[in-house]
Coordinates of C-alpha atoms and ligand atoms in Angstrom, one line a residue:
M1270 CA 199.4 195.3 3.7
K1271 CA 197.3 196.3 6.7
C1272 CA 198.1 197.4 9.9
R1273 CA 195.7 196.6 12.6
I1274 CA 195.5 198.0 16.0
L1275 CA 195.3 195.3 19.2
M1276 CA 194.8 197.1 22.4
L1277 CA 195.9 195.7 25.9
H1278 CA 192.6 195.0 28.0
K1279 CA 192.4 196.6 30.4
D1280 CA 191.2 195.1 33.3
T1281 CA 194.7 192.6 32.0
N1282 CA 196.9 191.8 35.3
Q1283 CA 199.3 194.6 36.3
G1284 CA 202.2 192.0 36.8
K1285 CA 201.9 190.9 33.6
V1286 CA 201.8 194.7 32.2
A1287 CA 205.1 195.1 35.0
R1288 CA 206.6 192.0 33.1
L1289 CA 205.8 193.9 29.7
E1290 CA 207.1 197.0 31.0
A1291 CA 210.1 195.1 32.3
L1292 CA 211.0 194.0 28.6
H1293 CA 210.8 196.6 27.0
V1294 CA 212.6 198.7 29.1
E1295 CA 215.7 196.4 28.4
Y1296 CA 215.0 196.7 24.3
V1297 CA 214.9 199.7 23.9
A1298 CA 218.1 199.6 26.3
Y1299 CA 219.9 197.7 24.0
V1300 CA 218.6 199.4 20.9
R1301 CA 220.4 202.4 22.0
I1302 CA 223.5 200.2 22.4
C1303 CA 223.6 198.7 19.2
M1304 CA 223.8 202.2 17.4
Q1305 CA 226.1 203.7 19.9
Y1306 CA 228.0 201.0 18.5
M1307 CA 227.1 201.4 14.5
L1308 CA 228.2 204.6 15.1
D1309 CA 231.1 204.1 17.3
Q1310 CA 232.6 201.5 14.7
R1311 CA 230.5 204.2 11.8
A1312 CA 228.9 201.4 10.2
Y1313 CA 225.5 202.5 9.1
S1314 CA 225.5 199.6 8.2
L1315 CA 225.2 195.8 8.7
P1316 CA 225.9 192.9 5.9
R1317 CA 223.1 190.2 7.3
A1318 CA 226.2 187.9 7.7
E1319 CA 228.0 190.4 10.2
K1320 CA 225.0 191.3 12.5
Q1321 CA 225.6 188.1 14.4
A1322 CA 229.2 189.4 15.1
F1323 CA 229.3 192.1 15.0
F1324 CA 226.8 193.6 18.3
P1325 CA 227.7 193.1 21.7
P1326 CA 225.5 190.7 23.2
A1327 CA 222.5 191.6 25.1
T1328 CA 223.0 190.5 28.6
N1329 CA 218.9 190.4 29.9
L1330 CA 217.4 189.8 26.4
T1331 CA 216.6 186.2 25.4
S1332 CA 218.1 185.7 21.3
Q1333 CA 215.1 186.2 19.7
T1334 CA 214.7 189.2 21.2
E1335 CA 218.0 190.4 21.2
K1336 CA 217.5 189.6 17.1
N1337 CA 215.5 191.8 17.0
A1338 CA 216.6 195.0 19.2
R1339 CA 219.5 194.5 16.3
D1340 CA 217.2 194.1 13.5
H1341 CA 215.9 197.5 14.2
A1342 CA 219.2 199.5 15.6
I1343 CA 220.3 198.9 12.3
A1344 CA 217.1 200.0 10.8
I1345 CA 216.9 203.6 12.4
V1346 CA 220.7 204.1 12.2
S1347 CA 220.5 203.3 8.3
T1348 CA 217.6 205.2 7.9
W1349 CA 219.4 208.5 9.6
A1350 CA 222.5 207.8 8.0
K1351 CA 220.5 207.9 4.3
G1352 CA 218.4 210.9 5.3
I1353 CA 221.7 212.5 6.8
Y1354 CA 223.7 212.1 3.1
Q1355 CA 220.7 212.7 1.1
R1356 CA 219.3 216.0 2.6
K1357 CA 223.1 217.6 3.7
I1358 CA 226.4 215.3 2.9
K1359 CA 225.8 215.2 -1.1
P1360 CA 225.1 218.6 -1.9
T1361 CA 228.4 219.4 0.6
I1362 CA 230.0 217.1 -2.0
T1363 CA 229.4 218.4 -4.9
H1364 CA 229.8 221.7 -4.0
L1365 CA 233.4 220.7 -2.9
R1366 CA 233.4 219.1 -6.3
R1367 CA 232.7 222.6 -8.2
E1368 CA 235.5 224.3 -6.0
G1369 CA 237.9 222.0 -7.5
V1370 CA 238.6 221.1 -3.4
I1371 CA 238.4 217.2 -4.3
T1372 CA 238.8 215.5 -7.3
D1373 CA 235.5 214.1 -9.1
D1374 CA 237.1 210.6 -8.6
D1375 CA 237.2 210.9 -5.0
A1376 CA 233.3 212.5 -4.7
K1377 CA 232.1 209.7 -7.0
A1378 CA 234.0 207.3 -3.9
L1379 CA 232.2 209.4 -1.5
Y1380 CA 228.7 209.7 -3.4
I1381 CA 228.8 205.8 -3.8
I1382 CA 230.0 205.7 0.8
G1383 CA 227.2 207.6 1.2
S1384 CA 224.1 206.3 -0.9
K1385 CA 225.4 202.9 0.1
L1386 CA 226.4 203.4 3.5
I1387 CA 229.9 201.5 3.2
S1388 CA 232.5 201.3 5.9
K1389 CA 235.5 199.5 4.8
P1390 CA 237.6 199.7 2.1
W1391 CA 236.0 198.7 -1.7
K1392 CA 237.4 198.1 -4.5
F1393 CA 238.5 201.9 -5.7
I1394 CA 236.6 202.9 -2.0
T1395 CA 240.2 204.0 0.7
Q1396 CA 240.3 204.1 4.2
E1397 CA 241.4 207.8 3.2
H1398 CA 237.7 207.9 1.6
L1399 CA 236.1 206.3 4.7
D1400 CA 237.8 209.3 6.7
A1401 CA 237.1 212.4 4.7
Y1402 CA 233.0 210.8 4.4
H1403 CA 233.7 210.9 8.3
A1404 CA 235.0 213.7 8.7
L1405 CA 232.0 215.3 6.1
L1406 CA 229.8 214.0 8.6
T1407 CA 231.1 215.6 11.7
E1408 CA 231.1 219.0 10.5
Y1409 CA 227.4 218.7 8.7
G1410 CA 225.9 215.4 10.1
G1411 CA 223.9 217.7 12.7
N1412 CA 223.2 215.1 15.9
P1413 CA 223.1 210.9 15.5
P1414 CA 219.9 209.6 16.3
V1415 CA 218.7 209.6 19.3
V1416 CA 215.0 206.6 20.5
K1417 CA 212.8 208.4 22.7
D1418 CA 212.2 205.5 25.9
S1419 CA 208.8 205.6 24.6
L1420 CA 210.2 203.2 20.9
P1421 CA 208.2 200.8 19.7
M1422 CA 209.0 197.3 20.4
R1423 CA 209.5 194.5 17.6
L1424 CA 208.4 191.8 18.2
S1425 CA 209.0 189.0 15.3
K1426 CA 206.9 185.9 14.7
M1427 CA 209.5 183.8 17.3
T1428 CA 208.9 185.8 20.1
A1429 CA 204.7 186.6 19.7
R1430 CA 202.1 184.9 18.6
L1431 CA 198.5 185.7 18.2
E1432 CA 196.4 183.0 19.3
D1433 CA 192.5 182.3 19.3
P1434 CA 190.8 183.2 22.5
G1435 CA 189.5 179.6 23.0
E1436 CA 187.0 179.6 26.3
T1437 CA 187.7 183.5 27.5
V1438 CA 185.1 185.8 26.7
T1439 CA 186.8 188.7 27.7
A1440 CA 189.6 189.4 25.0
D1441 CA 189.8 188.8 21.7
F1442 CA 192.5 187.0 21.5
W1443 CA 195.5 185.9 23.1
L1444 CA 199.0 187.5 22.7
R1445 CA 202.6 185.3 23.3
V1446 CA 205.1 187.7 24.1
S1447 CA 209.2 185.6 24.9
S1448 CA 209.9 187.6 28.1
L1449 CA 212.8 188.1 29.5
E1450 CA 213.5 184.8 31.3
S1451 CA 213.4 182.2 28.9
R1452 CA 210.8 179.8 27.8
Q1453 CA 208.3 182.0 29.8
S1454 CA 206.0 183.4 27.9
I1455 CA 203.3 186.6 29.0
W1456 CA 200.0 186.1 27.6
L1457 CA 198.7 188.8 26.7
P1458 CA 194.6 189.7 26.6
L1459 CA 193.8 191.4 23.6
V1460 CA 190.4 193.4 22.9
G1461 CA 189.8 193.0 18.7
N1462 CA 190.1 195.0 15.4
P1463 CA 186.7 193.4 13.6
Y1464 CA 189.0 192.6 10.4
I1465 CA 191.1 190.7 12.0
Q1466 CA 189.2 187.1 12.2
Q1467 CA 191.6 184.6 12.8
A1468 CA 195.0 184.7 15.0
D1469 CA 196.3 183.0 11.7
H1470 CA 195.1 186.3 9.7
V1471 CA 198.1 188.3 10.5
S1472 CA 202.3 187.4 10.6
K1473 CA 204.7 189.2 9.7
G1474 CA 205.6 191.0 13.4
I1475 CA 203.9 192.9 15.4
Q1476 CA 204.6 196.5 17.6
A1477 CA 204.2 196.7 20.5
R1478 CA 203.8 200.3 21.2
K1479 CA 202.9 202.1 24.6
T1480 CA 201.0 205.3 24.6
K1481 CA 201.1 208.8 25.5
T1482 CA 197.9 207.1 27.6
G1483 CA 200.0 204.9 29.3
R1484 CA 197.2 202.3 27.0
W1485 CA 199.2 199.4 25.2
R1486 CA 199.1 198.9 21.6
F1487 CA 199.8 195.9 19.4
E1488 CA 200.1 197.2 16.0
A1489 CA 199.6 194.1 13.2
V1490 CA 200.5 193.3 9.7
E1491 CA 197.7 191.2 8.5
K1492 CA 198.8 188.8 6.7
S1493 CA 196.0 188.5 3.3
T1494 CA 196.2 191.7 1.3
W1495 CA 193.6 193.1 -1.3
E1496 CA 194.4 191.4 -4.5
A1497 CA 193.5 194.2 -6.9
P1498 CA 191.7 192.3 -9.5
E1499 CA 192.6 192.3 -13.0
P1500 CA 190.6 194.8 -15.7
P1501 CA 188.8 193.5 -18.7
E1502 CA 190.9 193.7 -21.4
D1503 CA 188.3 197.4 -22.5
A1504 CA 187.8 198.1 -19.0
H1505 CA 185.5 201.4 -18.8
R1506 CA 188.8 204.1 -17.6
L1507 CA 188.1 207.2 -15.2
G1508 CA 190.9 210.0 -14.1
V1509 CA 190.9 210.7 -10.9
D1510 CA 192.5 214.1 -9.8
V1511 CA 193.3 215.3 -6.1
G1512 CA 191.1 218.7 -6.9
L1513 CA 191.9 222.3 -4.7
N1514 CA 188.6 221.6 -3.0
V1515 CA 187.6 218.6 -2.7
L1516 CA 188.9 215.4 -1.7
A1517 CA 188.5 213.6 -5.3
A1518 CA 187.2 214.5 -9.0
T1519 CA 187.0 212.1 -11.6
S1520 CA 186.7 212.5 -15.2
D1521 CA 182.8 212.2 -15.4
G1522 CA 182.8 214.9 -13.5
V1523 CA 181.3 213.7 -10.2
L1524 CA 183.4 215.6 -7.4
Y1525 CA 183.9 213.2 -4.0
G1526 CA 184.8 215.2 -0.4
E1527 CA 183.9 218.6 -0.5
H1528 CA 182.9 219.2 3.2
V1529 CA 186.5 217.3 4.1
K1530 CA 188.3 219.4 2.6
P1531 CA 187.8 222.9 4.2
K1532 CA 188.5 220.7 7.2
F1533 CA 191.5 219.3 6.1
D1534 CA 193.2 222.0 4.7
K1535 CA 192.1 224.6 7.7
L1536 CA 193.8 222.1 10.0
Y1537 CA 197.3 221.6 7.3
Q1538 CA 197.9 225.5 7.4
R1539 CA 197.5 225.6 11.3
I1540 CA 199.9 222.1 11.7
K1541 CA 202.1 224.3 9.1
R1542 CA 201.9 227.7 11.3
L1543 CA 202.8 226.0 14.1
R1544 CA 205.9 223.7 12.6
A1545 CA 207.1 227.4 11.0
N1546 CA 206.7 229.2 14.8
R1547 CA 208.9 226.4 16.0
Q1548 CA 211.3 225.8 13.5
R1549 CA 212.5 230.2 14.1
Q1550 CA 212.5 229.4 17.6
G1551 CA 215.1 226.6 17.1
L1552 CA 212.9 223.9 18.2
K1553 CA 213.5 220.8 16.8
Q1554 CA 211.6 218.6 18.3
N1555 CA 207.3 218.5 18.1
S1556 CA 205.2 220.1 21.2
P1557 CA 202.5 217.7 22.0
R1558 CA 199.9 220.3 21.1
L1559 CA 201.8 219.6 17.8
D1560 CA 201.2 215.8 17.1
R1561 CA 197.7 215.7 17.9
L1562 CA 197.5 217.7 15.4
E1563 CA 199.4 216.0 13.1
S1564 CA 198.2 212.6 14.4
R1565 CA 194.2 214.0 14.1
L1566 CA 195.4 215.1 10.7
S1567 CA 196.3 211.7 9.3
G1568 CA 193.9 210.3 10.9
L1569 CA 191.5 212.3 9.2
I1570 CA 193.2 211.8 5.8
K1571 CA 192.9 208.5 5.5
T1572 CA 189.5 207.7 6.7
E1573 CA 188.2 210.4 4.4
T1574 CA 190.5 209.0 1.3
G1575 CA 189.4 205.2 1.9
R1576 CA 186.0 206.8 2.4
V1577 CA 186.8 208.3 -0.7
A1578 CA 188.2 205.0 -2.3
N1579 CA 185.3 202.8 -1.5
T1580 CA 183.1 204.6 -3.3
L1581 CA 184.7 205.5 -6.2
V1582 CA 186.1 201.1 -6.4
R1583 CA 181.4 200.4 -5.4
K1584 CA 180.2 202.9 -7.7
H1585 CA 182.6 201.7 -11.0
P1586 CA 182.7 197.9 -10.7
D1587 CA 184.9 196.6 -13.5
T1588 CA 187.0 199.8 -14.6
L1589 CA 190.2 201.0 -14.7
F1590 CA 191.2 204.3 -12.8
V1591 CA 193.7 206.8 -14.7
V1592 CA 196.0 208.2 -11.9
E1593 CA 199.1 210.2 -12.3
D1594 CA 202.5 208.9 -11.7
L1595 CA 203.6 210.8 -8.7
D1596 CA 206.6 209.6 -8.2
L1597 CA 207.2 212.5 -11.6
R1598 CA 205.7 215.0 -9.7
G1599 CA 207.7 217.7 -7.4
C1600 CA 206.5 218.5 -4.1
R1601 CA 203.1 220.1 -3.6
G1602 CA 202.8 219.7 -0.2
Q1603 CA 199.4 218.7 0.7
K1604 CA 197.9 217.6 -2.2
R1605 CA 200.2 214.9 -2.3
F1606 CA 200.0 214.5 1.3
A1607 CA 196.2 214.1 0.1
Y1608 CA 196.7 212.5 -3.1
R1609 CA 199.2 208.6 -2.0
A1610 CA 196.8 208.1 0.7
L1611 CA 194.1 208.2 -1.9
Q1612 CA 195.5 206.2 -4.6
T1613 CA 197.7 203.2 -2.2
N1614 CA 193.8 202.7 -1.2
L1615 CA 192.3 202.5 -5.0
E1616 CA 195.4 200.9 -5.4
R1617 CA 194.9 198.2 -2.9
K1618 CA 190.7 197.1 -4.7
A1619 CA 191.3 197.9 -7.9
P1620 CA 193.4 198.0 -11.4
T1621 CA 195.0 201.9 -11.3
L1622 CA 196.9 202.5 -14.1
K1623 CA 199.7 205.7 -13.6
V1624 CA 200.1 208.2 -16.8
N1625 CA 203.0 211.1 -16.6
P1626 CA 200.3 213.9 -14.9
A1627 CA 203.1 216.8 -16.7
Y1628 CA 200.6 219.8 -17.7
T1629 CA 197.6 217.8 -16.9
S1630 CA 195.9 220.2 -15.2
Q1631 CA 197.2 223.1 -17.4
E1632 CA 195.4 222.0 -20.7
C1633 CA 192.6 222.6 -22.5
P1634 CA 189.9 219.6 -22.7
S1635 CA 188.9 221.6 -26.1
C1636 CA 191.2 223.1 -27.9
G1637 CA 194.4 221.7 -26.6
Y1638 CA 195.9 225.1 -25.5
V1639 CA 198.3 224.4 -22.7
S1640 CA 198.8 227.9 -19.9
R1641 CA 199.0 228.3 -16.4
Q1642 CA 196.6 231.1 -16.4
N1643 CA 194.3 228.6 -18.0
R1644 CA 193.6 228.4 -14.5
S1645 CA 192.6 230.4 -10.9
G1646 CA 191.2 228.8 -8.2
I1647 CA 188.5 226.6 -8.2
K1648 CA 188.0 228.1 -12.2
F1649 CA 189.6 227.5 -15.5
V1650 CA 188.7 229.3 -18.4
C1651 CA 191.1 228.8 -21.9
K1652 CA 192.9 231.6 -22.6
C1653 CA 192.8 231.1 -26.5
C1654 CA 188.9 229.3 -27.0
G1655 CA 187.5 230.9 -24.1
R1656 CA 186.4 227.2 -22.7
R1657 CA 185.8 227.3 -19.2
A1658 CA 185.0 224.8 -16.5
H1659 CA 185.5 223.4 -13.3
A1660 CA 189.4 223.1 -13.0
D1661 CA 189.3 220.2 -10.6
W1662 CA 187.3 218.5 -13.1
V1663 CA 189.9 219.8 -15.4
G1664 CA 192.9 217.8 -14.1
A1665 CA 191.1 214.7 -13.9
S1666 CA 189.8 214.7 -18.0
G1667 CA 193.4 216.1 -18.2
I1668 CA 194.4 212.5 -16.6
L1669 CA 191.8 210.0 -18.5
R1670 CA 192.9 211.6 -22.3
R1671 CA 196.9 210.9 -21.1
S1672 CA 196.4 207.4 -21.0
G1673 CA 195.0 206.8 -24.7
D1674 CA 197.8 209.3 -25.4
K1675 CA 200.9 207.9 -27.7
D1676 CA 202.9 210.8 -27.4
V1677 CA 203.1 211.2 -24.7
G1678 CA 205.4 208.6 -22.4
R1679 CA 204.9 208.2 -18.7
G1680 CA 208.9 208.9 -18.2
D1681 CA 208.8 211.6 -20.3
H1682 CA 210.6 214.6 -19.1
P1683 CA 208.5 218.1 -18.5
R1684 CA 209.4 219.1 -21.4
D1685 CA 208.8 216.6 -23.9
V1686 CA 205.4 216.6 -23.0
K1687 CA 205.1 220.5 -23.0
R1688 CA 206.6 220.2 -26.8
V1689 CA 204.8 217.7 -28.2
L1690 CA 201.4 219.1 -26.8
R1691 CA 202.2 222.3 -28.1
E1692 CA 203.0 220.6 -31.7
R1693 CA 200.0 219.3 -31.1
Y1694 CA 197.7 222.5 -30.8
L1695 CA 199.4 224.3 -33.1
L1696 CA 198.6 221.4 -35.7
C1697 CA 195.2 221.5 -34.7
R1698 CA 194.7 225.1 -34.4
D1699 CA 196.4 225.6 -38.1
S1700 CA 193.3 222.7 -39.9
S1701 CA 190.9 224.1 -37.7
S1702 CA 188.4 227.1 -39.9
G1703 CA 187.1 228.3 -36.4
F1704 CA 189.3 228.8 -33.8
G1705 CA 190.6 225.3 -32.2
R1706 CA 187.5 224.3 -30.3
G1707 CA 186.8 220.9 -30.5
R1708 CA 189.4 220.2 -32.7
L1709 CA 191.9 217.8 -30.6
S1710 CA 189.4 215.5 -30.4
S1711 CA 189.5 214.7 -33.6
S1712 CA 193.2 214.2 -33.3
S1713 CA 193.6 212.4 -30.6
P1714 CA 190.0 210.4 -29.9
S1715 CA 189.2 209.8 -26.4
P1716 CA 189.2 206.9 -24.6
L1717 CA 186.3 207.0 -23.3
G1718 CA 184.9 210.3 -25.3
S1719 CA 181.2 208.9 -25.6
R1720 CA 181.1 208.0 -22.0
L1721 CA 181.7 211.8 -20.7
T1722 CA 178.4 213.1 -22.7
T1723 CA 176.1 210.4 -22.3
R1724 CA 176.9 209.8 -18.5
G1725 CA 175.3 211.6 -16.0
S1726 CA 173.0 214.8 -15.7
G1727 CA 172.5 216.4 -19.1
S1728 CA 174.6 218.6 -18.8
A1729 CA 178.2 216.5 -18.3
P1730 CA 181.2 218.0 -19.2
G1731 CA 183.9 217.0 -21.8
T1732 CA 181.3 217.2 -25.0
G1733 CA 183.3 221.1 -26.0
T1734 CA 180.6 223.1 -25.8
A1735 CA 181.8 226.4 -24.8
S1736 CA 180.7 226.8 -21.7
N1737 CA 181.2 223.8 -19.0
S1738 CA 179.9 224.0 -15.3
M1739 CA 179.9 221.0 -13.3
P1740 CA 176.6 218.3 -12.8
T1741 CA 176.0 219.2 -9.0
G1742 CA 173.5 217.1 -8.5
S1743 CA 175.4 214.3 -7.7
S1744 CA 178.5 215.6 -6.4
G1745 CA 180.0 215.7 -3.3
R1746 CA 177.8 212.5 -1.0
F1747 CA 179.9 209.6 -0.2
Ligands
LIG1089 ZN1 190.5 226.3 -25.5

């Protein structure tokens, strides 16, 4: 699914804009009413069947818009409640259980209330449990969720329709939105997006948002998604890793986005400092400046990772891209951030295979020796065999090797992975007359061993020579 942006034409009739804004004001007011109602009733989620009867009716909205606002309120409250449970209540319950304040059974009931957002007695969950959970929430939960006046308005298929412009020359589309008056639509001229060619390419609803500059923008979700093609049986495999000083490094030794990474890091550090500062001062809300920097950073990541993904897919047709299974990784701040963006981008356009990432960046590609010390900045120097390589390439090649590794499962615990690697390394070393070098490839053939040595420039990495450098000729070009 892809989000596409359409803007309200700047010459839109002011009467129409006023009607849209009046609708938005009512919408936000009703979302607030519904949220408050849920919080008062201690209902943090609502089953589909109960939605109709639960909320007070909206006085000014048509029934479809009313429904959208209710769903929106439910989404906000349940997201908040889940977050509070994960961050604050769950650890508190665990603590109380360890201290012996509550029994294991009570703790179990409280865990379930929080994780499933239960609001009525159910199975072994009693009203006392619910009251106890509510008391925890009041004491440790912090502030209830608040929505700003700028809350985007959700328009479902029933309340908004994108129509082709027909004879109109100024607008690319018409958006027909149900207004506050029943059966009277507002026709809004929108200026297009080159990616949307026809109105019926868009579905699943549209979000209307008033930007900080006061312009209305409409975020549409595109119907046709990129179907990633199936890889051929014996597809080439290419390991992709997000590097330390590049956006992506591939196992064939090419670095992508070298010039972007410093810019990205600088911005990231600035945001981090600013955020820490505000936290120290006890300021909860972002300043406009922080908002601006954050949206600039996410914009930068989106464009650049999109560019890298496009280049990769174009350069490597019929290739299976091997990437880290991110769910197995602890949080690693900015790397994870960029990685997620690159990975979603890649997944949309090409077949990908996820592998266990544990120790891929610390394992020597020649002798298999695993150590944190092998790595220092962008340099990789094996403490055992002396193999030198660019650290970013080591990560990418490690990921590629993992894809052919029968001993390491995708869900294996890092501890177990380390044990496997250690045993394998010792086996190689003991059976080798030399000092480990080059033996790993015979015991666990790299799925692309030949390609690593035959592709690219003469000094291709992965050949197992004692010193290796990245080929520089083709690096970092988009
Ligand atoms: Zn080594």
